[in-house]
Structures are given as C-alpha cells and as structure tokens.
CSV table of C-alpha atoms in Angstrom, one decimal:
chain,number,residue,atom,x,y,z
A,23,UNK,CA,26.1,14.5,-12.2
A,24,UNK,CA,24.4,12.6,-9.4
A,25,UNK,CA,20.7,12.0,-9.0
A,26,UNK,CA,18.7,14.4,-6.7
A,27,UNK,CA,18.9,13.7,-3.0
A,28,UNK,CA,16.1,12.8,-0.6
A,29,UNK,CA,18.3,12.9,2.5
A,30,UNK,CA,17.8,10.1,5.0
A,31,UNK,CA,14.0,10.0,4.6
A,32,UNK,CA,12.1,6.7,4.4
A,33,UNK,CA,9.0,6.1,2.4
A,34,UNK,CA,6.3,3.4,2.8
A,35,UNK,CA,5.3,3.3,-0.9
A,36,UNK,CA,5.3,5.2,-4.1
A,37,UNK,CA,2.4,7.3,-2.8
A,38,UNK,CA,4.4,8.8,0.0
A,39,UNK,CA,7.5,9.2,-2.3
A,40,UNK,CA,5.4,11.0,-4.9
A,41,UNK,CA,3.9,13.2,-2.1
A,42,UNK,CA,7.4,14.1,-1.0
A,43,UNK,CA,8.5,14.9,-4.6
A,44,UNK,CA,5.4,17.0,-5.2
A,45,UNK,CA,6.2,19.1,-2.2
A,46,UNK,CA,10.0,19.3,-2.5
A,47,UNK,CA,11.2,18.7,-6.1
A,48,UNK,CA,12.6,21.7,-7.9
A,49,UNK,CA,13.3,21.6,-11.6
A,50,UNK,CA,15.4,24.8,-11.3
A,51,UNK,CA,17.7,23.1,-8.8
A,52,UNK,CA,17.7,19.6,-10.1
A,53,UNK,CA,16.7,19.8,-13.9
A,54,UNK,CA,13.9,17.9,-15.5
A,55,UNK,CA,12.5,14.9,-13.6
A,56,UNK,CA,12.0,11.7,-15.7
A,57,UNK,CA,9.7,9.0,-14.4
A,58,UNK,CA,10.0,5.8,-16.4
A,59,UNK,CA,7.2,3.3,-15.9
A,60,UNK,CA,7.4,-0.4,-16.5
A,61,UNK,CA,5.5,-3.6,-15.8
A,62,UNK,CA,6.6,-7.0,-14.8
A,63,UNK,CA,5.4,-10.5,-13.8
A,64,UNK,CA,8.3,-11.0,-11.3
A,65,UNK,CA,8.0,-10.6,-7.6
A,66,UNK,CA,10.1,-7.9,-5.9
A,67,UNK,CA,13.0,-10.2,-4.8
A,68,UNK,CA,13.3,-11.7,-8.3
A,69,UNK,CA,13.2,-8.3,-9.9
A,70,UNK,CA,16.1,-7.1,-7.6
A,71,UNK,CA,18.1,-10.2,-8.5
A,72,UNK,CA,17.6,-9.5,-12.2
A,73,UNK,CA,18.7,-5.9,-11.8
A,74,UNK,CA,21.7,-6.8,-9.8
A,75,UNK,CA,22.7,-9.5,-12.3
A,76,UNK,CA,22.4,-6.9,-15.0
A,77,UNK,CA,24.9,-4.6,-13.3
A,78,UNK,CA,22.7,-2.5,-11.1
A,79,UNK,CA,23.7,-1.8,-7.5
A,80,UNK,CA,21.6,-0.7,-4.5
A,81,UNK,CA,23.4,2.2,-2.9
A,82,UNK,CA,20.8,3.5,-0.4
A,83,UNK,CA,17.5,2.1,1.1
A,84,UNK,CA,14.7,4.6,1.9
A,85,UNK,CA,12.1,2.3,3.2
A,86,UNK,CA,10.3,0.8,0.2
A,87,UNK,CA,12.2,3.1,-2.2
A,88,UNK,CA,15.7,2.1,-3.3
A,89,UNK,CA,18.4,4.3,-4.7
A,90,UNK,CA,20.4,2.4,-7.3
A,91,UNK,CA,23.1,3.0,-9.9
A,92,UNK,CA,24.7,1.3,-12.8
A,93,UNK,CA,27.9,2.0,-14.7
A,94,UNK,CA,28.0,1.6,-18.5
A,95,UNK,CA,30.4,2.2,-21.3
A,96,UNK,CA,33.8,3.7,-20.5
A,97,UNK,CA,32.7,6.5,-18.1
A,98,UNK,CA,28.9,6.4,-18.0
A,99,UNK,CA,26.8,6.1,-14.8
A,100,UNK,CA,23.2,6.4,-14.0
A,101,UNK,CA,21.6,6.8,-10.6
A,102,UNK,CA,17.8,6.6,-9.9
A,103,UNK,CA,15.2,5.8,-7.3
A,104,UNK,CA,13.2,2.6,-7.8
A,105,UNK,CA,9.6,2.0,-6.7
A,106,UNK,CA,7.8,-1.3,-7.1
A,107,UNK,CA,4.1,-1.9,-6.5
A,108,UNK,CA,4.1,-5.7,-5.7
A,109,UNK,CA,0.3,-5.9,-6.0
A,110,UNK,CA,0.1,-4.2,-9.4
A,111,UNK,CA,3.6,-5.3,-10.5
A,112,UNK,CA,4.3,-1.8,-11.7
A,113,UNK,CA,7.9,-0.4,-11.6
A,114,UNK,CA,8.8,3.3,-11.5
A,115,UNK,CA,12.3,4.7,-12.1
A,116,UNK,CA,12.8,8.3,-11.0
A,117,UNK,CA,15.9,10.2,-12.2
A,118,UNK,CA,16.9,13.7,-13.3
A,119,UNK,CA,19.8,12.4,-15.4
A,120,UNK,CA,19.7,12.8,-19.2
A,121,UNK,CA,17.1,10.9,-21.2
A,122,UNK,CA,19.2,10.7,-24.4
A,123,UNK,CA,22.3,9.5,-22.6
A,124,UNK,CA,22.0,7.8,-19.2
A,125,UNK,CA,18.4,6.7,-19.4
A,126,UNK,CA,18.7,5.5,-23.0
A,127,UNK,CA,21.8,3.4,-22.3
A,128,UNK,CA,20.5,1.7,-19.2
A,129,UNK,CA,16.9,1.8,-18.1
A,130,UNK,CA,15.5,1.7,-21.6
A,131,UNK,CA,17.7,-1.2,-22.6
A,132,UNK,CA,16.7,-3.1,-19.4
A,133,UNK,CA,12.9,-2.6,-20.1
A,134,UNK,CA,13.3,-3.5,-23.8
A,135,UNK,CA,15.5,-6.6,-23.5
A,136,UNK,CA,14.8,-8.2,-20.2
A,137,UNK,CA,12.4,-11.2,-20.2
A,138,UNK,CA,9.3,-10.8,-18.0
A,139,UNK,CA,9.7,-7.0,-18.0
A,140,UNK,CA,8.5,-4.3,-20.4
A,141,UNK,CA,8.0,-0.5,-20.5
A,142,UNK,CA,4.5,0.8,-19.8
A,143,UNK,CA,3.3,0.8,-23.4
A,144,UNK,CA,0.8,3.6,-23.9
A,145,UNK,CA,-1.3,3.0,-27.0
A,146,UNK,CA,-2.1,5.7,-29.6
A,147,UNK,CA,-5.8,5.8,-28.6
A,148,UNK,CA,-4.9,6.1,-24.9
A,149,UNK,CA,-2.5,8.9,-25.8
A,150,UNK,CA,-5.3,10.6,-27.8
A,151,UNK,CA,-7.8,10.1,-24.9
A,152,UNK,CA,-5.4,11.7,-22.4
A,153,UNK,CA,-4.9,14.7,-24.7
A,154,UNK,CA,-8.6,15.3,-25.1
A,155,UNK,CA,-9.3,14.8,-21.3
A,156,UNK,CA,-6.6,17.4,-20.4
A,157,UNK,CA,-7.8,19.8,-23.1
A,158,UNK,CA,-11.4,19.5,-21.8
A,159,UNK,CA,-10.4,20.0,-18.1
A,160,UNK,CA,-7.9,22.9,-18.9
A,161,UNK,CA,-9.1,24.7,-22.1
A,162,UNK,CA,-6.0,26.9,-22.2
A,163,UNK,CA,-3.8,23.8,-22.7
A,164,UNK,CA,-1.1,24.0,-25.4
A,165,UNK,CA,0.8,21.2,-27.0
A,166,UNK,CA,4.2,22.5,-28.0
A,167,UNK,CA,5.7,19.4,-29.5
A,168,UNK,CA,4.3,16.1,-30.8
A,169,UNK,CA,5.1,13.1,-32.9
A,170,UNK,CA,2.4,11.2,-34.7
A,171,UNK,CA,2.3,8.2,-37.0
A,172,UNK,CA,0.1,6.4,-39.5
A,173,UNK,CA,0.8,2.7,-40.3
A,174,UNK,CA,0.5,1.1,-43.7
A,175,UNK,CA,-3.0,-0.2,-44.6
A,176,UNK,CA,-4.4,1.7,-41.5
A,177,UNK,CA,-8.0,1.6,-40.8
A,178,UNK,CA,-7.9,5.1,-39.3
A,179,UNK,CA,-9.8,7.5,-41.6
A,180,UNK,CA,-7.7,10.1,-43.5
A,181,UNK,CA,-8.8,12.6,-46.1
A,182,UNK,CA,-5.4,13.0,-47.9
A,183,UNK,CA,-3.6,10.0,-49.4
A,184,UNK,CA,-5.0,7.4,-47.0
A,185,UNK,CA,-2.9,4.6,-48.6
A,186,UNK,CA,0.4,6.1,-47.3
A,187,UNK,CA,2.1,5.4,-44.0
A,188,UNK,CA,3.7,8.6,-42.5
A,189,UNK,CA,5.4,10.0,-39.4
A,190,UNK,CA,4.9,13.7,-38.5
A,191,UNK,CA,6.9,15.6,-35.9
A,192,UNK,CA,5.8,19.2,-35.0
A,193,UNK,CA,7.0,22.0,-32.8
A,194,UNK,CA,4.8,25.0,-32.2
A,195,UNK,CA,2.5,26.6,-29.7
A,196,UNK,CA,-0.5,25.6,-31.8
A,197,UNK,CA,0.3,21.9,-31.6
A,198,UNK,CA,-3.0,20.9,-30.1
A,199,UNK,CA,-5.0,22.3,-33.0
A,200,UNK,CA,-2.4,21.1,-35.5
A,201,UNK,CA,-2.5,17.6,-34.2
A,202,UNK,CA,-6.2,17.4,-34.5
A,203,UNK,CA,-6.0,18.7,-38.1
A,204,UNK,CA,-3.3,16.2,-38.9
A,205,UNK,CA,-5.4,13.4,-37.5
A,206,UNK,CA,-8.4,14.4,-39.6
A,207,UNK,CA,-6.4,15.1,-42.8
A,208,UNK,CA,-3.6,12.5,-42.6
A,209,UNK,CA,-4.9,9.9,-40.2
A,210,UNK,CA,-2.0,10.0,-37.8
A,211,UNK,CA,-2.2,9.1,-34.1
A,212,UNK,CA,0.1,10.5,-31.3
A,213,UNK,CA,3.3,8.7,-30.1
A,214,UNK,CA,4.7,11.7,-28.1
A,215,UNK,CA,3.2,14.9,-26.7
A,216,UNK,CA,4.6,17.9,-24.8
A,217,UNK,CA,1.9,19.7,-22.8
A,218,UNK,CA,2.0,23.3,-21.4
A,219,UNK,CA,-1.0,23.8,-19.1
A,220,UNK,CA,-0.8,27.5,-18.1
A,221,UNK,CA,-0.4,28.2,-14.4
A,222,UNK,CA,-0.4,24.5,-13.7
A,223,UNK,CA,2.3,22.3,-15.3
A,224,UNK,CA,4.5,21.6,-18.2
A,225,UNK,CA,5.4,17.9,-19.0
A,226,UNK,CA,6.0,15.4,-21.8
A,227,UNK,CA,4.6,11.9,-22.3
A,228,UNK,CA,5.7,9.2,-24.8
A,229,UNK,CA,4.4,5.8,-25.8
A,230,UNK,CA,7.3,4.0,-24.0
A,231,UNK,CA,6.0,5.2,-20.7
A,232,UNK,CA,8.5,7.9,-20.1
A,233,UNK,CA,7.1,11.0,-18.4
A,234,UNK,CA,9.2,14.1,-18.2
A,235,UNK,CA,8.3,16.9,-15.7
A,236,UNK,CA,9.6,20.3,-16.8
A,237,UNK,CA,7.9,22.8,-14.5
A,238,UNK,CA,4.8,23.6,-12.4
A,239,UNK,CA,2.8,21.2,-10.3
A,240,UNK,CA,4.3,17.7,-10.4
A,241,UNK,CA,1.1,16.2,-8.9
A,242,UNK,CA,-0.8,17.0,-12.1
A,243,UNK,CA,1.7,14.8,-14.1
A,244,UNK,CA,1.5,12.1,-11.5
A,245,UNK,CA,-2.3,11.9,-12.0
A,246,UNK,CA,-1.7,11.3,-15.7
A,247,UNK,CA,0.8,8.5,-14.9
A,248,UNK,CA,-1.8,6.8,-12.7
A,249,UNK,CA,-4.4,7.1,-15.5
A,250,UNK,CA,-1.9,5.4,-17.9
A,251,UNK,CA,-1.2,2.6,-15.3
A,252,UNK,CA,-4.9,1.9,-15.0
A,253,UNK,CA,-5.2,1.5,-18.8
A,254,UNK,CA,-2.2,-0.8,-19.1
A,255,UNK,CA,-3.5,-3.0,-16.2
A,256,UNK,CA,-6.6,-3.7,-18.3
A,257,UNK,CA,-4.3,-5.2,-20.9
A,258,UNK,CA,-2.4,-7.1,-18.3
A,259,UNK,CA,-5.6,-8.7,-17.0
A,260,UNK,CA,-6.5,-9.8,-20.5
A,261,UNK,CA,-3.0,-11.3,-20.8
A,262,UNK,CA,-3.3,-13.0,-17.4
A,263,UNK,CA,-6.4,-14.9,-18.7
A,264,UNK,CA,-4.1,-16.6,-21.2
A,265,UNK,CA,-2.6,-19.8,-20.0
A,266,UNK,CA,-0.5,-22.9,-21.0
A,267,UNK,CA,-0.4,-26.1,-19.0
A,268,UNK,CA,0.0,-29.9,-19.3
A,269,UNK,CA,-3.1,-31.8,-18.6
A,270,UNK,CA,-2.9,-35.5,-17.6
A,271,UNK,CA,-5.3,-37.7,-19.6
A,272,UNK,CA,-4.0,-41.0,-18.2
A,273,UNK,CA,-1.3,-42.4,-16.0
A,274,UNK,CA,1.2,-42.3,-18.9
A,275,UNK,CA,0.0,-39.4,-21.1
A,276,UNK,CA,0.0,-35.6,-20.6
A,277,UNK,CA,-1.3,-33.3,-23.4
A,278,UNK,CA,-0.7,-29.5,-23.7
A,279,UNK,CA,-3.7,-27.2,-23.4
A,280,UNK,CA,-3.6,-23.4,-23.9
A,281,UNK,CA,-6.0,-20.5,-23.4
A,282,UNK,CA,-5.1,-17.7,-25.8
A,283,UNK,CA,-5.1,-13.9,-25.4
A,284,UNK,CA,-7.2,-12.6,-28.3
A,285,UNK,CA,-6.2,-9.4,-30.1
A,286,UNK,CA,-9.2,-8.1,-32.1
A,287,UNK,CA,-8.5,-6.4,-35.4
A,288,UNK,CA,-10.7,-3.5,-36.4
A,289,UNK,CA,-8.8,-3.2,-39.7
A,290,UNK,CA,-9.2,-6.7,-41.0
A,291,UNK,CA,-6.1,-8.7,-42.0
A,292,UNK,CA,-6.3,-9.7,-45.7
A,293,UNK,CA,-4.5,-12.6,-47.3
A,294,UNK,CA,-2.4,-10.3,-49.6
A,295,UNK,CA,-1.1,-8.6,-46.5
A,296,UNK,CA,0.2,-11.7,-44.9
A,297,UNK,CA,3.7,-11.7,-46.5
A,298,UNK,CA,4.2,-8.0,-45.5
A,299,UNK,CA,3.0,-8.9,-41.9
A,300,UNK,CA,5.6,-11.8,-41.8
A,301,UNK,CA,8.3,-9.6,-43.2
A,302,UNK,CA,7.6,-6.9,-40.6
A,303,UNK,CA,7.8,-9.5,-37.9
A,304,UNK,CA,11.2,-10.6,-39.1
A,305,UNK,CA,12.4,-7.0,-39.2
A,306,UNK,CA,11.3,-6.5,-35.6
A,307,UNK,CA,13.2,-9.4,-34.1
A,308,UNK,CA,10.8,-12.3,-34.5
A,309,UNK,CA,11.6,-15.7,-36.0
A,310,UNK,CA,8.6,-17.6,-37.6
A,311,UNK,CA,8.6,-21.4,-37.7
A,312,UNK,CA,6.1,-23.9,-39.1
A,313,UNK,CA,4.1,-21.1,-40.7
A,314,UNK,CA,0.9,-21.9,-42.6
A,315,UNK,CA,-1.4,-19.5,-44.4
A,316,UNK,CA,-4.6,-20.3,-46.3
A,317,UNK,CA,-6.6,-18.0,-48.6
A,318,UNK,CA,-10.3,-17.7,-48.7
A,319,UNK,CA,-11.5,-17.3,-45.2
A,320,UNK,CA,-8.1,-16.3,-44.0
A,321,UNK,CA,-6.2,-18.6,-41.7
A,322,UNK,CA,-2.6,-18.0,-40.5
A,323,UNK,CA,-0.7,-20.1,-38.0
A,324,UNK,CA,2.9,-19.9,-36.9
A,325,UNK,CA,5.2,-20.6,-34.0
A,326,UNK,CA,7.0,-17.4,-33.0
A,327,UNK,CA,10.4,-16.9,-31.3
A,328,UNK,CA,10.8,-13.4,-29.8
A,329,UNK,CA,14.6,-12.9,-30.1
A,330,UNK,CA,14.6,-9.7,-27.9
A,331,UNK,CA,12.7,-11.3,-25.0
A,332,UNK,CA,13.9,-14.8,-25.6
A,333,UNK,CA,10.4,-16.2,-25.5
A,334,UNK,CA,8.3,-18.5,-27.7
A,335,UNK,CA,4.6,-18.3,-28.4
A,336,UNK,CA,2.2,-19.4,-31.2
A,337,UNK,CA,-0.2,-17.2,-33.1
A,338,UNK,CA,-3.3,-18.2,-35.0
A,339,UNK,CA,-5.0,-15.5,-37.0
A,340,UNK,CA,-8.0,-14.9,-39.2
A,341,UNK,CA,-9.3,-11.7,-40.7
A,342,UNK,CA,-10.8,-10.5,-37.4
A,343,UNK,CA,-8.3,-11.5,-34.7
A,344,UNK,CA,-4.9,-12.8,-33.7
A,345,UNK,CA,-4.9,-15.3,-30.9
A,346,UNK,CA,-1.6,-15.5,-28.9
A,347,UNK,CA,-1.0,-18.9,-27.3
A,348,UNK,CA,1.7,-19.0,-24.6
A,349,UNK,CA,4.2,-21.9,-25.0
A,350,UNK,CA,5.7,-23.0,-21.7
A,351,UNK,CA,6.5,-20.1,-19.4
A,352,UNK,CA,4.4,-16.9,-20.1
A,353,UNK,CA,6.3,-13.6,-20.6
A,354,UNK,CA,4.3,-10.4,-20.1
A,355,UNK,CA,7.1,-8.4,-21.6
A,356,UNK,CA,7.0,-10.4,-24.8
A,357,UNK,CA,3.2,-10.1,-25.0
A,358,UNK,CA,3.3,-6.3,-24.6
A,359,UNK,CA,6.0,-6.1,-27.3
A,360,UNK,CA,3.9,-8.2,-29.7
A,361,UNK,CA,0.7,-6.2,-28.9
A,362,UNK,CA,2.6,-2.9,-29.6
A,363,UNK,CA,4.0,-4.5,-32.8
A,364,UNK,CA,0.5,-5.3,-34.0
A,365,UNK,CA,-0.7,-1.7,-33.3
A,366,UNK,CA,2.4,-0.2,-34.8
A,367,UNK,CA,2.5,-2.1,-38.1
A,368,UNK,CA,-1.0,-3.5,-38.7
A,369,UNK,CA,-3.9,-1.9,-36.9
A,370,UNK,CA,-3.7,1.1,-34.5
A,371,UNK,CA,-7.1,0.2,-33.2
A,372,UNK,CA,-6.3,-3.5,-32.4
A,373,UNK,CA,-7.7,-4.2,-28.9
A,374,UNK,CA,-7.9,-7.0,-26.4
A,375,UNK,CA,-10.9,-8.6,-24.8
A,376,UNK,CA,-10.8,-7.4,-21.3
A,377,UNK,CA,-12.8,-9.1,-18.5
A,378,UNK,CA,-14.1,-6.9,-15.7
C-alpha cells in the first residue's frame, strides 16, 4: 500500500496543504487519514538530517511539503507527507497507512526516542476541554469510544473508591454521557476520544497527538488540531524560559547558572510518596543520581538521566512544585516527556507557569 497521491502540486505551507486535503481527500478512496503532530527545537535543515540519518528518505518535493518513506523490519514500509512550521517548530506527518503497523513502527518510535523531538502531548484537561467545547458547539455530538485513566493518589475528585488508580475503556454511542459519569464517580480523565458529529465529521484524538479522520468534513478536525497546537505552544513558552549557561565571574572562573521550568502541583507531593515517585521514574526510563530527600517541609533534589531522550537535567521539588533545571543542552522532547510523566503518575492537574 502506498500513501495517497497529490499529483505534481506544490504547496507554500501546511495551510495550503490542509486546504487541498479538505477539498480533495476521500476516506472511501484512500482509507482513514492519520495526522501525527510533533514538536521540536531543531531547525528545518537539522530535522531533515536527523530523519535521513534515521533511515527516512525524501522521495518527492511538493514545495514546502515533502513526501518521505522509510523501510523497517523485513518487508515493512511507510510513506507520508511532512509539514514543518519553522516559526512554531511544529511537525505534522500525514499518512493513510495503518496506525497499529506502519505508524507505530516508524513515526511513533521517531517521536518517542529522538532527542530534541516529541509528540504533541495533549494533557487530560486539554482533552476534557476540547470535548466540552465540541459538545457545546454541536449538541448532537456523540463519543463512540474513549479511554480514560486515574493515577494513584490523584487529586481529582471521585465518589467511588478514590484511593484506587484505574483505566477505563468504553465503546458505545452514549460515550459522552458515560465519560462524564465516569469522571464524576471514578475520577478518570480522557486519554483517547472518538467523536461522531452528525452531518459534520467523525474523527479520533489521542494524547500522543495522533488525529484520525474517518469521515465527513476534514476541516473540522483540522480546527481541533490547531487548538491543540496552541495549547502545547503555551507549555513550550514556559520551557523556553528555562535556561542553563556558564557565567564568567573572573578571568579564570566560570560558574553555572540555571533558570528552571516550574511544574506546579495541585495535588501536593508528600514525603511518604517520594519512594513511589522515584520507583515510577526508574520504571519509565529515568536514572536518578545524587538523590536527597528531607522530611518535614518536603525537599527533594536529584540529577536525572533520561535514557530514552539521552538527556540530563536536575529536579528540585517541594510539596507544591517540581523545578526542572536544564543541564547543558536543553531538550524540549525530554522536558515534554517528564511533564507528561508527572501528569500521568503524580498529578493530572500539574501545570506550568506560562508567561504571556
């Protein structure tokens, strides 16, 4: 199977490419369209170098849109179109190949493992906000499939057994009402949602920034993607405020100075939870060095090695916040991975201080 064709057309940017797809893409002829969103700190030329060094090949140029492919395994191959917004540093991969086969074995691996790159992480509260906005605009909206989760020691209110973590997956035309009921009773928040908006569009969104168009008006889904990009860029701005540099204090001496990114915890971190927090970090591919924890007014400090992104940073935490100090070269992918880790294991409502 090959990716859908756009002929010999050229496109000035993702806006013109999206316009073409809105007017011409047919699910009945090409199957579901997957748009996988990512974010990076690399310029365009460096990103292409990284892709090519990872086995990806440019096979066609359509102005600012590239058609690429990559072979994997014994006989596997993916093809996709790549868009890059150099100002926002947002990457979009477009393909109608299979999510659980070609995408999972290539693009998802690239976004997960590559330093300086990450998928467009959509937090549970942003997912929840998107759901309610769509339901308010289109009251006939149905959610036909969802996955929702509650973390251990969650601060999200729950009426039934609030001390338990849980994951719930549901299929049914009453998914919108059921999800709201599950949130109220079991304190879960969405990680994946499939929408059916009658006479308008059918699509799926998950927390890893994968948007699947199934039928109807593609432009409606593209609007939701732009909404998610805007939310993620707020986090990126907060991360960009963090810095690490060497400051010269004399002719012979330089000292390191760092400005951290601060993750605010709504569900306060308690001393008895520190061991579990450290254990979860190790289970998620982090190595902790020079760790120190003090009871009373909680204080936790540790150097952290992110084995997946091959990056190092330092954390300093108290009950109310975790400060992330870059060490050497900053890595936005590593930061987004850690921010998601905090929301996924410690506090779904953890947030960053975002400057306007």
